[in-house]
GROMACS .gro file of N, CA and C in nm:
model
  453
    1GLY      N    1   0.082  -0.120   0.000
    1GLY     CA    2   0.000   0.000   0.000
    1GLY      C    3   0.085   0.124   0.000
    2GLY      N    4   0.025   0.239  -0.032
    2GLY     CA    5   0.101   0.363  -0.034
    2GLY      C    6   0.077   0.444   0.090
    3GLY      N    7   0.168   0.435   0.183
    3GLY     CA    8   0.178   0.520   0.302
    3GLY      C    9   0.055   0.555   0.383
    4GLY      N   10  -0.058   0.593   0.324
    4GLY     CA   11  -0.169   0.649   0.400
    4GLY      C   12  -0.218   0.558   0.510
    5GLY      N   13  -0.263   0.618   0.621
    5GLY     CA   14  -0.322   0.539   0.728
    5GLY      C   15  -0.223   0.479   0.825
    6GLY      N   16  -0.102   0.533   0.832
    6GLY     CA   17  -0.006   0.486   0.932
    6GLY      C   18   0.059   0.356   0.892
    7GLY      N   19   0.177   0.332   0.945
    7GLY     CA   20   0.255   0.216   0.902
    7GLY      C   21   0.225   0.090   0.981
    8THR      N   22   0.165   0.103   1.102
    8THR     CA   23   0.143  -0.016   1.182
    8THR      C   24   0.001  -0.019   1.235
    9ALA      N   25  -0.039  -0.136   1.279
    9ALA     CA   26  -0.170  -0.153   1.341
    9ALA      C   27  -0.155  -0.252   1.454
   10VAL      N   28  -0.243  -0.246   1.550
   10VAL     CA   29  -0.238  -0.342   1.659
   10VAL      C   30  -0.343  -0.449   1.631
   11VAL      N   31  -0.297  -0.574   1.618
   11VAL     CA   32  -0.389  -0.685   1.592
   11VAL      C   33  -0.367  -0.787   1.701
   12ASP      N   34  -0.473  -0.819   1.773
   12ASP     CA   35  -0.464  -0.914   1.885
   12ASP      C   36  -0.348  -0.879   1.978
   13GLY      N   37  -0.331  -0.751   2.006
   13GLY     CA   38  -0.227  -0.708   2.098
   13GLY      C   39  -0.086  -0.707   2.041
   14LYS      N   40  -0.070  -0.743   1.914
   14LYS     CA   41   0.062  -0.740   1.852
   14LYS      C   42   0.065  -0.627   1.750
   15ILE      N   43   0.182  -0.564   1.737
   15ILE     CA   44   0.193  -0.458   1.637
   15ILE      C   45   0.231  -0.524   1.504
   16VAL      N   46   0.152  -0.497   1.403
   16VAL     CA   47   0.170  -0.560   1.273
   16VAL      C   48   0.181  -0.450   1.169
   17SER      N   49   0.266  -0.468   1.069
   17SER     CA   50   0.273  -0.364   0.965
   17SER      C   51   0.149  -0.373   0.878
   18ARG      N   52   0.095  -0.258   0.840
   18ARG     CA   53  -0.028  -0.253   0.760
   18ARG      C   54  -0.013  -0.329   0.629
   19ASP      N   55   0.109  -0.326   0.569
   19ASP     CA   56   0.129  -0.394   0.441
   19ASP      C   57   0.105  -0.543   0.452
   20ARG      N   58   0.149  -0.601   0.565
   20ARG     CA   59   0.136  -0.744   0.583
   20ARG      C   60  -0.009  -0.786   0.598
   21LEU      N   61  -0.096  -0.693   0.628
   21LEU     CA   62  -0.235  -0.727   0.656
   21LEU      C   63  -0.321  -0.748   0.532
   22GLN      N   64  -0.271  -0.711   0.415
   22GLN     CA   65  -0.350  -0.728   0.293
   22GLN      C   66  -0.485  -0.659   0.305
   23GLY      N   67  -0.482  -0.532   0.340
   23GLY     CA   68  -0.608  -0.458   0.348
   23GLY      C   69  -0.657  -0.427   0.208
   24ILE      N   70  -0.778  -0.377   0.200
   24ILE     CA   71  -0.830  -0.338   0.069
   24ILE      C   72  -0.867  -0.191   0.075
   25ARG      N   73  -0.860  -0.127  -0.040
   25ARG     CA   74  -0.907   0.010  -0.049
   25ARG      C   75  -0.987   0.019  -0.178
   26VAL      N   76  -1.114   0.049  -0.163
   26VAL     CA   77  -1.202   0.057  -0.280
   26VAL      C   78  -1.253   0.199  -0.286
   27GLY      N   79  -1.264   0.252  -0.407
   27GLY     CA   80  -1.318   0.387  -0.419
   27GLY      C   81  -1.400   0.396  -0.546
   28SER      N   82  -1.473   0.506  -0.560
   28SER     CA   83  -1.546   0.524  -0.684
   28SER      C   84  -1.529   0.668  -0.729
   29ALA      N   85  -1.570   0.695  -0.852
   29ALA     CA   86  -1.555   0.828  -0.908
   29ALA      C   87  -1.633   0.930  -0.826
   30GLY      N   88  -1.735   0.886  -0.753
   30GLY     CA   89  -1.816   0.977  -0.675
   30GLY      C   90  -1.745   1.030  -0.550
   31GLY      N   91  -1.620   0.991  -0.532
   31GLY     CA   92  -1.547   1.039  -0.416
   31GLY      C   93  -1.566   0.951  -0.294
   32TRP      N   94  -1.645   0.845  -0.309
   32TRP     CA   95  -1.669   0.752  -0.199
   32TRP      C   96  -1.550   0.658  -0.189
   33GLN      N   97  -1.508   0.626  -0.066
   33GLN     CA   98  -1.406   0.522  -0.055
   33GLN      C   99  -1.417   0.446   0.075
   34LEU      N  100  -1.364   0.325   0.073
   34LEU     CA  101  -1.368   0.238   0.189
   34LEU      C  102  -1.231   0.177   0.202
   35GLU      N  103  -1.176   0.181   0.323
   35GLU     CA  104  -1.050   0.114   0.347
   35GLU      C  105  -1.075   0.017   0.460
   36ALA      N  106  -1.043  -0.108   0.440
   36ALA     CA  107  -1.068  -0.207   0.545
   36ALA      C  108  -0.953  -0.305   0.552
   37PHE      N  109  -0.920  -0.347   0.672
   37PHE     CA  110  -0.814  -0.445   0.693
   37PHE      C  111  -0.875  -0.566   0.761
   38PRO      N  112  -0.813  -0.683   0.742
   38PRO     CA  113  -0.866  -0.802   0.808
   38PRO      C  114  -0.888  -0.777   0.956
   39GLY      N  115  -1.005  -0.817   1.006
   39GLY     CA  116  -1.037  -0.794   1.146
   39GLY      C  117  -1.121  -0.670   1.167
   40ASP      N  118  -1.125  -0.580   1.068
   40ASP     CA  119  -1.210  -0.461   1.080
   40ASP      C  120  -1.356  -0.503   1.068
   41PHE      N  121  -1.441  -0.432   1.140
   41PHE     CA  122  -1.584  -0.458   1.127
   41PHE      C  123  -1.641  -0.366   1.021
   42VAL      N  124  -1.727  -0.422   0.937
   42VAL     CA  125  -1.789  -0.344   0.832
   42VAL      C  126  -1.939  -0.363   0.840
   43VAL      N  127  -2.013  -0.265   0.789
   43VAL     CA  128  -2.158  -0.274   0.789
   43VAL      C  129  -2.203  -0.290   0.645
   44HIS      N  130  -2.282  -0.395   0.620
   44HIS     CA  131  -2.335  -0.417   0.486
   44HIS      C  132  -2.481  -0.374   0.487
   45ARG      N  133  -2.524  -0.308   0.379
   45ARG     CA  134  -2.662  -0.257   0.374
   45ARG      C  135  -2.765  -0.364   0.403
   46LYS      N  136  -2.736  -0.487   0.358
   46LYS     CA  137  -2.837  -0.592   0.371
   46LYS      C  138  -2.810  -0.684   0.489
   47TYR      N  139  -2.681  -0.718   0.513
   47TYR     CA  140  -2.651  -0.821   0.612
   47TYR      C  141  -2.614  -0.766   0.749
   48GLY      N  142  -2.594  -0.633   0.761
   48GLY     CA  143  -2.561  -0.577   0.892
   48GLY      C  144  -2.412  -0.583   0.921
   49ILE      N  145  -2.378  -0.585   1.051
   49ILE     CA  146  -2.238  -0.575   1.091
   49ILE      C  147  -2.169  -0.711   1.085
   50GLY      N  148  -2.057  -0.715   1.017
   50GLY     CA  149  -1.979  -0.837   1.008
   50GLY      C  150  -1.831  -0.802   1.012
   51ARG      N  151  -1.748  -0.904   1.007
   51ARG     CA  152  -1.605  -0.882   1.018
   51ARG      C  153  -1.537  -0.915   0.886
   52PHE      N  154  -1.464  -0.819   0.830
   52PHE     CA  155  -1.391  -0.842   0.706
   52PHE      C  156  -1.272  -0.932   0.735
   53GLU      N  157  -1.265  -1.047   0.667
   53GLU     CA  158  -1.157  -1.142   0.694
   53GLU      C  159  -1.044  -1.132   0.593
   54ARG      N  160  -1.079  -1.139   0.463
   54ARG     CA  161  -0.975  -1.140   0.360
   54ARG      C  162  -1.041  -1.123   0.224
   55THR      N  163  -0.957  -1.110   0.121
   55THR     CA  164  -1.010  -1.110  -0.014
   55THR      C  165  -0.980  -1.246  -0.076
   56VAL      N  166  -1.070  -1.294  -0.158
   56VAL     CA  167  -1.048  -1.422  -0.226
   56VAL      C  168  -1.077  -1.406  -0.375
   57LEU      N  169  -1.009  -1.484  -0.457
   57LEU     CA  170  -1.035  -1.486  -0.601
   57LEU      C  171  -1.120  -1.609  -0.632
   58ARG      N  172  -1.229  -1.589  -0.701
   58ARG     CA  173  -1.315  -1.701  -0.740
   58ARG      C  174  -1.352  -1.683  -0.887
   59PRO      N  175  -1.380  -1.793  -0.956
   59PRO     CA  176  -1.428  -1.778  -1.094
   59PRO      C  177  -1.557  -1.697  -1.095
   60LYS      N  178  -1.569  -1.608  -1.193
   60LYS     CA  179  -1.687  -1.524  -1.204
   60LYS      C  180  -1.805  -1.610  -1.244
   61LYS      N  181  -1.918  -1.594  -1.177
   61LYS     CA  182  -2.034  -1.678  -1.209
   61LYS      C  183  -2.123  -1.616  -1.315
   62LYS      N  184  -2.160  -1.490  -1.296
   62LYS     CA  185  -2.252  -1.426  -1.391
   62LYS      C  186  -2.171  -1.348  -1.493
   63LEU      N  187  -2.174  -1.392  -1.616
   63LEU     CA  188  -2.102  -1.322  -1.722
   63LEU      C  189  -2.201  -1.243  -1.807
   64THR      N  190  -2.156  -1.128  -1.856
   64THR     CA  191  -2.240  -1.052  -1.949
   64THR      C  192  -2.241  -1.127  -2.082
   65PRO      N  193  -2.339  -1.099  -2.170
   65PRO     CA  194  -2.341  -1.166  -2.301
   65PRO      C  195  -2.210  -1.146  -2.378
   66GLU      N  196  -2.149  -1.027  -2.367
   66GLU     CA  197  -2.022  -1.003  -2.437
   66GLU      C  198  -1.912  -1.093  -2.380
   67GLU      N  199  -1.906  -1.100  -2.246
   67GLU     CA  200  -1.805  -1.185  -2.183
   67GLU      C  201  -1.825  -1.330  -2.223
   68ARG      N  202  -1.952  -1.372  -2.235
   68ARG     CA  203  -1.981  -1.510  -2.272
   68ARG      C  204  -1.934  -1.538  -2.415
   69ASP      N  205  -1.958  -1.442  -2.507
   69ASP     CA  206  -1.913  -1.459  -2.646
   69ASP      C  207  -1.761  -1.465  -2.653
   70MET      N  208  -1.694  -1.372  -2.580
   70MET     CA  209  -1.548  -1.370  -2.580
   70MET      C  210  -1.494  -1.502  -2.526
   71GLN      N  211  -1.561  -1.554  -2.423
   71GLN     CA  212  -1.519  -1.680  -2.361
   71GLN      C  213  -1.527  -1.795  -2.462
   72LYS      N  214  -1.639  -1.799  -2.536
   72LYS     CA  215  -1.660  -1.905  -2.635
   72LYS      C  216  -1.551  -1.900  -2.742
   73VAL      N  217  -1.526  -1.779  -2.795
   73VAL     CA  218  -1.424  -1.761  -2.899
   73VAL      C  219  -1.287  -1.801  -2.847
   74ARG      N  220  -1.255  -1.756  -2.725
   74ARG     CA  221  -1.124  -1.784  -2.666
   74ARG      C  222  -1.104  -1.934  -2.646
   75ARG      N  223  -1.207  -2.004  -2.600
   75ARG     CA  224  -1.196  -2.148  -2.577
   75ARG      C  225  -1.175  -2.223  -2.708
   76GLU      N  226  -1.242  -2.176  -2.814
   76GLU     CA  227  -1.219  -2.238  -2.945
   76GLU      C  228  -1.075  -2.217  -2.989
   77GLU      N  229  -1.022  -2.093  -2.967
   77GLU     CA  230  -0.883  -2.064  -3.001
   77GLU      C  231  -0.788  -2.157  -2.927
   78ILE      N  232  -0.811  -2.172  -2.796
   78ILE     CA  233  -0.724  -2.257  -2.715
   78ILE      C  234  -0.725  -2.400  -2.769
   79LEU      N  235  -0.845  -2.451  -2.798
   79LEU     CA  236  -0.859  -2.587  -2.847
   79LEU      C  237  -0.790  -2.605  -2.983
   80LYS      N  238  -0.818  -2.513  -3.077
   80LYS     CA  239  -0.756  -2.522  -3.210
   80LYS      C  240  -0.604  -2.510  -3.201
   81GLY      N  241  -0.559  -2.419  -3.113
   81GLY     CA  242  -0.414  -2.400  -3.097
   81GLY      C  243  -0.346  -2.526  -3.045
   82THR      N  244  -0.410  -2.593  -2.951
   82THR     CA  245  -0.353  -2.716  -2.894
   82THR      C  246  -0.348  -2.826  -2.999
   83ILE      N  247  -0.457  -2.838  -3.076
   83ILE     CA  248  -0.462  -2.943  -3.180
   83ILE      C  249  -0.356  -2.915  -3.287
   84LYS      N  250  -0.343  -2.785  -3.326
   84LYS     CA  251  -0.245  -2.748  -3.427
   84LYS      C  252  -0.103  -2.779  -3.376
   85ALA      N  253  -0.077  -2.751  -3.249
   85ALA     CA  254   0.055  -2.776  -3.191
   85ALA      C  255   0.087  -2.925  -3.193
   86ARG      N  256  -0.016  -3.008  -3.194
   86ARG     CA  257   0.003  -3.153  -3.197
   86ARG      C  258   0.013  -3.204  -3.341
   87GLY      N  259   0.020  -3.115  -3.435
   87GLY     CA  260   0.030  -3.157  -3.575
   87GLY      C  261  -0.105  -3.190  -3.636
   88GLY      N  262  -0.210  -3.133  -3.580
   88GLY     CA  263  -0.342  -3.148  -3.642
   88GLY      C  264  -0.419  -3.273  -3.605
   89LYS      N  265  -0.358  -3.366  -3.533
   89LYS     CA  266  -0.429  -3.488  -3.494
   89LYS      C  267  -0.432  -3.499  -3.341
   90MET      N  268  -0.549  -3.539  -3.290
   90MET     CA  269  -0.561  -3.552  -3.146
   90MET      C  270  -0.676  -3.646  -3.114
   91PRO      N  271  -0.653  -3.743  -3.022
   91PRO     CA  272  -0.762  -3.835  -2.986
   91PRO      C  273  -0.880  -3.760  -2.924
   92ALA      N  274  -1.000  -3.808  -2.949
   92ALA     CA  275  -1.121  -3.743  -2.899
   92ALA      C  276  -1.120  -3.730  -2.747
   93GLU      N  277  -1.062  -3.830  -2.676
   93GLU     CA  278  -1.060  -3.824  -2.530
   93GLU      C  279  -0.980  -3.703  -2.482
   94GLU      N  280  -0.868  -3.675  -2.553
   94GLU     CA  281  -0.784  -3.562  -2.512
   94GLU      C  282  -0.855  -3.429  -2.539
   95VAL      N  283  -0.924  -3.422  -2.652
   95VAL     CA  284  -1.003  -3.301  -2.682
   95VAL      C  285  -1.106  -3.281  -2.572
   96GLN      N  286  -1.171  -3.390  -2.535
   96GLN     CA  287  -1.273  -3.385  -2.430
   96GLN      C  288  -1.211  -3.342  -2.297
   97ALA      N  289  -1.090  -3.391  -2.268
   97ALA     CA  290  -1.023  -3.356  -2.142
   97ALA      C  291  -0.994  -3.205  -2.138
   98ILE      N  292  -0.952  -3.148  -2.251
   98ILE     CA  293  -0.925  -3.004  -2.256
   98ILE      C  294  -1.055  -2.928  -2.233
   99MET      N  295  -1.162  -2.973  -2.300
   99MET     CA  296  -1.290  -2.904  -2.287
   99MET      C  297  -1.343  -2.913  -2.143
  100ASN      N  298  -1.317  -3.027  -2.077
  100ASN     CA  299  -1.363  -3.042  -1.939
  100ASN      C  300  -1.287  -2.952  -1.842
  101ALA      N  301  -1.163  -2.915  -1.881
  101ALA     CA  302  -1.081  -2.831  -1.792
  101ALA      C  303  -1.127  -2.685  -1.795
  102PHE      N  304  -1.199  -2.645  -1.901
  102PHE     CA  305  -1.244  -2.506  -1.911
  102PHE      C  306  -1.328  -2.468  -1.790
  103GLY      N  307  -1.296  -2.354  -1.730
  103GLY     CA  308  -1.375  -2.306  -1.618
  103GLY      C  309  -1.341  -2.369  -1.484
  104THR      N  310  -1.240  -2.459  -1.482
  104THR     CA  311  -1.196  -2.517  -1.354
  104THR      C  312  -1.067  -2.449  -1.312
  105GLU      N  313  -1.010  -2.491  -1.199
  105GLU     CA  314  -0.884  -2.428  -1.156
  105GLU      C  315  -0.769  -2.463  -1.250
  106ASN      N  316  -0.790  -2.559  -1.341
  106ASN     CA  317  -0.687  -2.592  -1.439
  106ASN      C  318  -0.696  -2.504  -1.562
  107ASP      N  319  -0.777  -2.400  -1.555
  107ASP     CA  320  -0.795  -2.308  -1.668
  107ASP      C  321  -0.744  -2.170  -1.628
  108PRO      N  322  -0.615  -2.143  -1.655
  108PRO     CA  323  -0.556  -2.016  -1.609
  108PRO      C  324  -0.588  -1.897  -1.698
  109ASP      N  325  -0.656  -1.920  -1.811
  109ASP     CA  326  -0.679  -1.812  -1.907
  109ASP      C  327  -0.781  -1.711  -1.854
  110PRO      N  328  -0.745  -1.581  -1.850
  110PRO     CA  329  -0.835  -1.481  -1.792
  110PRO      C  330  -0.962  -1.455  -1.873
  111ILE      N  331  -0.962  -1.489  -2.003
  111ILE     CA  332  -1.084  -1.468  -2.083
  111ILE      C  333  -1.172  -1.593  -2.077
  112SER      N  334  -1.107  -1.710  -2.082
  112SER     CA  335  -1.182  -1.835  -2.076
  112SER      C  336  -1.240  -1.857  -1.936
  113ASN      N  337  -1.166  -1.813  -1.834
  113ASN     CA  338  -1.209  -1.838  -1.697
  113ASN      C  339  -1.192  -1.710  -1.614
  114PRO      N  340  -1.279  -1.609  -1.637
  114PRO     CA  341  -1.261  -1.481  -1.567
  114PRO      C  342  -1.279  -1.495  -1.416
  115GLN      N  343  -1.193  -1.426  -1.340
  115GLN     CA  344  -1.198  -1.433  -1.195
  115GLN      C  345  -1.260  -1.305  -1.140
  116SER      N  346  -1.323  -1.314  -1.025
  116SER     CA  347  -1.365  -1.191  -0.961
  116SER      C  348  -1.312  -1.189  -0.818
  117THR      N  349  -1.280  -1.070  -0.771
  117THR     CA  350  -1.227  -1.054  -0.636
  117THR      C  351  -1.343  -1.037  -0.541
  118LEU      N  352  -1.347  -1.118  -0.437
  118LEU     CA  353  -1.456  -1.113  -0.340
  118LEU      C  354  -1.401  -1.078  -0.202
  119LEU      N  355  -1.479  -1.001  -0.128
  119LEU     CA  356  -1.442  -0.970   0.009
  119LEU      C  357  -1.513  -1.070   0.099
  120GLU      N  358  -1.436  -1.140   0.182
  120GLU     CA  359  -1.496  -1.241   0.269
  120GLU      C  360  -1.530  -1.177   0.402
  121ILE      N  361  -1.658  -1.179   0.437
  121ILE     CA  362  -1.705  -1.116   0.560
  121ILE      C  363  -1.775  -1.220   0.644
  122THR      N  364  -1.736  -1.234   0.769
  122THR     CA  365  -1.801  -1.336   0.853
  122THR      C  366  -1.902  -1.271   0.945
  123TYR      N  367  -2.014  -1.341   0.958
  123TYR     CA  368  -2.121  -1.303   1.049
  123TYR      C  369  -2.137  -1.416   1.148
  124ALA      N  370  -2.218  -1.393   1.252
  124ALA     CA  371  -2.236  -1.495   1.355
  124ALA      C  372  -2.278  -1.628   1.293
  125ASP      N  373  -2.363  -1.624   1.191
  125ASP     CA  374  -2.419  -1.749   1.140
  125ASP      C  375  -2.378  -1.781   0.996
  126ALA      N  376  -2.294  -1.699   0.937
  126ALA     CA  377  -2.261  -1.725   0.796
  126ALA      C  378  -2.136  -1.650   0.753
  127THR      N  379  -2.080  -1.695   0.642
  127THR     CA  380  -1.971  -1.621   0.578
  127THR      C  381  -2.026  -1.573   0.444
  128VAL      N  382  -2.008  -1.445   0.416
  128VAL     CA  383  -2.063  -1.386   0.295
  128VAL      C  384  -1.949  -1.341   0.206
  129HIS      N  385  -1.958  -1.368   0.076
  129HIS     CA  386  -1.859  -1.318  -0.018
  129HIS      C  387  -1.921  -1.202  -0.096
  130VAL      N  388  -1.866  -1.083  -0.078
  130VAL     CA  389  -1.919  -0.965  -0.146
  130VAL      C  390  -1.823  -0.928  -0.259
  131PRO      N  391  -1.870  -0.926  -0.383
  131PRO     CA  392  -1.781  -0.886  -0.493
  131PRO      C  393  -1.731  -0.744  -0.472
  132VAL      N  394  -1.605  -0.718  -0.509
  132VAL     CA  395  -1.549  -0.585  -0.490
  132VAL      C  396  -1.637  -0.478  -0.554
  133GLU      N  397  -1.694  -0.510  -0.671
  133GLU     CA  398  -1.776  -0.409  -0.738
  133GLU      C  399  -1.905  -0.380  -0.663
  134ARG      N  400  -1.938  -0.460  -0.562
  134ARG     CA  401  -2.055  -0.435  -0.478
  134ARG      C  402  -2.014  -0.377  -0.343
  135ALA      N  403  -1.888  -0.338  -0.330
  135ALA     CA  404  -1.839  -0.292  -0.199
  135ALA      C  405  -1.905  -0.161  -0.157
  136TYR      N  406  -1.972  -0.093  -0.250
  136TYR     CA  407  -2.038   0.033  -0.213
  136TYR      C  408  -2.149   0.006  -0.111
  137ARG      N  409  -2.186  -0.120  -0.096
  137ARG     CA  410  -2.289  -0.154   0.003
  137ARG      C  411  -2.232  -0.162   0.143
  138LEU      N  412  -2.099  -0.144   0.154
  138LEU     CA  413  -2.034  -0.157   0.284
  138LEU      C  414  -1.989  -0.023   0.337
  139SER      N  415  -1.981  -0.010   0.469
  139SER     CA  416  -1.909   0.103   0.527
  139SER      C  417  -1.839   0.051   0.652
  140ARG      N  418  -1.734   0.121   0.695
  140ARG     CA  419  -1.662   0.078   0.815
  140ARG      C  420  -1.751   0.097   0.936
  141TYR      N  421  -1.736   0.010   1.031
  141TYR     CA  422  -1.812   0.023   1.154
  141TYR      C  423  -1.716   0.068   1.264
  142ARG      N  424  -1.750   0.175   1.333
  142ARG     CA  425  -1.666   0.219   1.443
  142ARG      C  426  -1.751   0.208   1.568
  143ALA      N  427  -1.709   0.121   1.659
  143ALA     CA  428  -1.787   0.103   1.781
  143ALA      C  429  -1.794   0.235   1.853
  144GLY      N  430  -1.906   0.260   1.923
  144GLY     CA  431  -1.917   0.386   1.995
  144GLY      C  432  -1.997   0.484   1.916
  145ASP      N  433  -1.935   0.548   1.816
  145ASP     CA  434  -2.012   0.646   1.739
  145ASP      C  435  -2.109   0.573   1.647
  146ALA      N  436  -2.196   0.650   1.590
  146ALA     CA  437  -2.286   0.594   1.491
  146ALA      C  438  -2.198   0.548   1.374
  147VAL      N  439  -2.255   0.471   1.285
  147VAL     CA  440  -2.179   0.428   1.169
  147VAL      C  441  -2.124   0.549   1.097
  148VAL      N  442  -1.996   0.546   1.065
  148VAL     CA  443  -1.936   0.659   0.996
  148VAL      C  444  -1.975   0.649   0.849
  149LYS      N  445  -2.046   0.750   0.801
  149LYS     CA  446  -2.088   0.746   0.662
  149LYS      C  447  -1.965   0.763   0.573
  150PRO      N  448  -1.960   0.691   0.459
  150PRO     CA  449  -1.845   0.710   0.370
  150PRO      C  450  -1.840   0.855   0.327
  151ARG      N  451  -1.722   0.914   0.330
  151ARG     CA  452  -1.710   1.055   0.292
  151ARG      C  453  -1.718   1.069   0.142
   0.00000   0.00000   0.00000
């Protein structure tokens, strides 16, 4: 991270450097921003107060029609490229194996298998994954004062 917000934080009574904490900072053109570090409490418009744990990468579930078209084209490219690299011949089982790998963790291609960054927030009864692009639904929770509205 870039300097702002002090260099250290106290976590469970230990002083930890902010960089090691993998905090997130999300902002929008409207001047709204949220900075949260693991262990910080955040308020979600729908789920209430929870604790931000970490960010996770997961395959994107809902793709736009454009993303879906790009994905289809890219997967065909990958398949044709692999077959061509093999000299144009390939057993059907191997073709099937490549096609089965699409969209799994064995598919590192960002167009064929787009990832989204999710914020993992734990509540008393559940763990919720909030996509970063939905982070505007969150604000930091400061015990004592009322919820601090995002500036």
